[in-house]
PDB file of C-alpha atoms in Angstrom:
ATOM      1  CA  MET A 901     -16.942   0.920  -8.186  1.00 94.00           C
ATOM      2  CA  ILE A 902     -13.257   1.372  -8.149  1.00 97.00           C
ATOM      3  CA  ARG A 903     -11.417   3.844  -5.792  1.00 97.00           C
ATOM      4  CA  HIS A 904      -7.976   5.264  -5.573  1.00 98.00           C
ATOM      5  CA  LEU A 905      -6.620   5.505  -2.098  1.00 98.00           C
ATOM      6  CA  ASP A 906      -3.411   7.276  -1.267  1.00 98.00           C
ATOM      7  CA  ILE A 907      -1.998   5.532   2.041  1.00 98.00           C
ATOM      8  CA  ILE A 908       0.906   6.577   4.354  1.00 98.00           C
ATOM      9  CA  VAL A 909       1.868   4.055   6.751  1.00 98.00           C
ATOM     10  CA  LYS A 910       3.789   5.044   9.857  1.00 98.00           C
ATOM     11  CA  GLY A 911       5.939   2.990  12.492  1.00 98.00           C
ATOM     12  CA  LYS A 912       8.457   0.518  11.969  1.00 98.00           C
ATOM     13  CA  VAL A 913       7.659  -0.237   8.591  1.00 97.00           C
ATOM     14  CA  GLN A 914      11.177  -0.452   6.863  1.00 96.00           C
ATOM     15  CA  GLY A 915      13.534  -3.186   6.880  1.00 95.00           C
ATOM     16  CA  VAL A 916      10.687  -5.748   7.823  1.00 97.00           C
ATOM     17  CA  PHE A 917       9.646  -6.918   4.361  1.00 96.00           C
ATOM     18  CA  TYR A 918       6.706  -4.469   4.480  1.00 97.00           C
ATOM     19  CA  ARG A 919       6.563  -3.695   0.802  1.00 97.00           C
ATOM     20  CA  LYS A 920       7.228  -7.465  -0.513  1.00 97.00           C
ATOM     21  CA  SER A 921       4.485  -8.691   1.777  1.00 97.00           C
ATOM     22  CA  THR A 922       2.074  -5.987   1.101  1.00 98.00           C
ATOM     23  CA  LYS A 923       2.436  -6.582  -2.840  1.00 98.00           C
ATOM     24  CA  ALA A 924       1.720 -10.413  -2.201  1.00 98.00           C
ATOM     25  CA  VAL A 925      -1.479  -9.439  -0.432  1.00 98.00           C
ATOM     26  CA  ALA A 926      -2.503  -6.880  -2.928  1.00 98.00           C
ATOM     27  CA  ASP A 927      -1.701  -9.473  -5.939  1.00 98.00           C
ATOM     28  CA  GLN A 928      -4.056 -11.864  -4.076  1.00 98.00           C
ATOM     29  CA  LEU A 929      -6.696  -9.590  -3.460  1.00 98.00           C
ATOM     30  CA  GLY A 930      -6.396  -7.912  -6.808  1.00 98.00           C
ATOM     31  CA  VAL A 931      -5.558  -4.377  -5.628  1.00 98.00           C
ATOM     32  CA  ARG A 932      -3.616  -2.523  -8.231  1.00 98.00           C
ATOM     33  CA  GLY A 933      -0.859   0.350  -7.631  1.00 98.00           C
ATOM     34  CA  PHE A 934       2.358   0.635  -5.905  1.00 98.00           C
ATOM     35  CA  ILE A 935       4.360   0.869  -2.645  1.00 98.00           C
ATOM     36  CA  LYS A 936       7.315   2.643  -1.715  1.00 97.00           C
ATOM     37  CA  ASN A 937       9.459   3.515   1.024  1.00 96.00           C
ATOM     38  CA  GLU A 938       9.849   7.248   2.061  1.00 96.00           C
ATOM     39  CA  PRO A 939      12.888   9.018   2.969  1.00 95.00           C
ATOM     40  CA  ASN A 940      11.388   9.550   6.556  1.00 96.00           C
ATOM     41  CA  GLY A 941      10.936   6.035   7.302  1.00 96.00           C
ATOM     42  CA  ASP A 942       7.151   5.839   6.080  1.00 97.00           C
ATOM     43  CA  VAL A 943       5.883   3.674   3.579  1.00 98.00           C
ATOM     44  CA  PHE A 944       3.559   5.220   0.826  1.00 98.00           C
ATOM     45  CA  ILE A 945       0.877   3.013  -0.874  1.00 98.00           C
ATOM     46  CA  ALA A 946      -1.165   4.028  -3.944  1.00 98.00           C
ATOM     47  CA  ALA A 947      -4.196   1.467  -4.114  1.00 98.00           C
ATOM     48  CA  GLU A 948      -6.964   0.842  -6.563  1.00 98.00           C
ATOM     49  CA  ALA A 949      -9.903  -1.577  -6.061  1.00 98.00           C
ATOM     50  CA  ASP A 950     -13.298  -1.663  -5.037  1.00 98.00           C
ATOM     51  CA  ASP A 951     -14.836  -0.910  -1.385  1.00 97.00           C
ATOM     52  CA  THR A 952     -14.840  -4.437   0.033  1.00 98.00           C
ATOM     53  CA  THR A 953     -11.237  -5.160  -1.260  1.00 98.00           C
ATOM     54  CA  LEU A 954      -9.874  -1.924   0.014  1.00 98.00           C
ATOM     55  CA  GLU A 955     -11.358  -2.495   3.334  1.00 97.00           C
ATOM     56  CA  MET A 956      -9.437  -5.821   3.501  1.00 98.00           C
ATOM     57  CA  PHE A 957      -6.405  -4.382   2.064  1.00 98.00           C
ATOM     58  CA  MET A 958      -6.534  -1.426   4.514  1.00 98.00           C
ATOM     59  CA  ASP A 959      -6.842  -4.213   7.456  1.00 98.00           C
ATOM     60  CA  TRP A 960      -3.572  -5.671   6.227  1.00 98.00           C
ATOM     61  CA  CYS A 961      -2.005  -2.313   5.908  1.00 98.00           C
ATOM     62  CA  ASN A 962      -2.820  -1.674   9.582  1.00 98.00           C
ATOM     63  CA  GLU A 963      -1.169  -4.968  10.527  1.00 96.00           C
ATOM     64  CA  GLY A 964       1.856  -5.599   8.331  1.00 97.00           C
ATOM     65  CA  PRO A 965       4.257  -8.508   8.293  1.00 97.00           C
ATOM     66  CA  GLN A 966       5.219 -10.174  11.520  1.00 96.00           C
ATOM     67  CA  ASP A 967       8.203  -7.750  12.435  1.00 97.00           C
ATOM     68  CA  ALA A 968       6.320  -4.625  11.538  1.00 98.00           C
ATOM     69  CA  VAL A 969       5.152  -2.171  14.039  1.00 98.00           C
ATOM     70  CA  VAL A 970       2.438   0.019  12.408  1.00 98.00           C
ATOM     71  CA  THR A 971       1.701   3.170  14.621  1.00 98.00           C
ATOM     72  CA  SER A 972      -0.824   4.946  12.273  1.00 98.00           C
ATOM     73  CA  VAL A 973      -2.300   4.674   8.838  1.00 98.00           C
ATOM     74  CA  GLU A 974      -3.268   7.758   6.936  1.00 98.00           C
ATOM     75  CA  THR A 975      -5.622   7.610   3.924  1.00 98.00           C
ATOM     76  CA  ASN A 976      -6.714  10.307   1.298  1.00 98.00           C
ATOM     77  CA  GLU A 977      -8.928   9.478  -1.694  1.00 97.00           C
ATOM     78  CA  GLY A 978      -7.559  10.760  -5.225  1.00 96.00           C
ATOM     79  CA  ASP A 979      -8.317  10.505  -8.857  1.00 97.00           C
ATOM     80  CA  LEU A 980      -8.169   6.831 -10.328  1.00 97.00           C
ATOM     81  CA  LYS A 981      -4.818   6.125 -12.314  1.00 97.00           C
ATOM     82  CA  ASN A 982      -5.999   3.008 -13.556  1.00 97.00           C
ATOM     83  CA  TYR A 983      -3.010   0.887 -12.693  1.00 98.00           C
ATOM     84  CA  ARG A 984      -2.568  -2.409 -14.459  1.00 97.00           C
ATOM     85  CA  ASN A 985      -0.964  -4.171 -11.406  1.00 98.00           C
ATOM     86  CA  PHE A 986       0.713  -3.905  -8.150  1.00 98.00           C
ATOM     87  CA  GLU A 987       4.375  -2.753  -8.043  1.00 98.00           C
ATOM     88  CA  VAL A 988       7.306  -2.456  -5.577  1.00 97.00           C
ATOM     89  CA  VAL A 989       8.912   0.948  -6.455  1.00 95.00           C
ATOM     90  CA  LYS A 990      12.708   0.503  -5.200  1.00 90.00           C
ATOM     91  CA  ARG A 991      13.697   4.181  -5.313  1.00 71.00           C
ATOM     92  CA  SER A 992      11.882   7.330  -5.479  1.00 53.00           C
ATOM     93  CA  LEU A 993      11.636   8.926  -9.060  1.00 49.00           C
TER      94      LEU A 993
END
């Protein structure tokens, strides 16, 4: 069963290639959704996949790329949006 998670990643996660690295992992795992920087320094991710895939993806989110320092990851389950792929959003709309 496919689930939707809204994920907020806190810590040193901007300016360390977190979005680009996360997109590569999402594409590899087959996660659909998007990732964007928030004005307060957090990173927001909308992710859709099955439970096993989301678990692997969440492991990545808690770790991040080499220079990232993840202090916390918050998740909330939401309604499916049926994204077609995983995208990096450059600016908030």
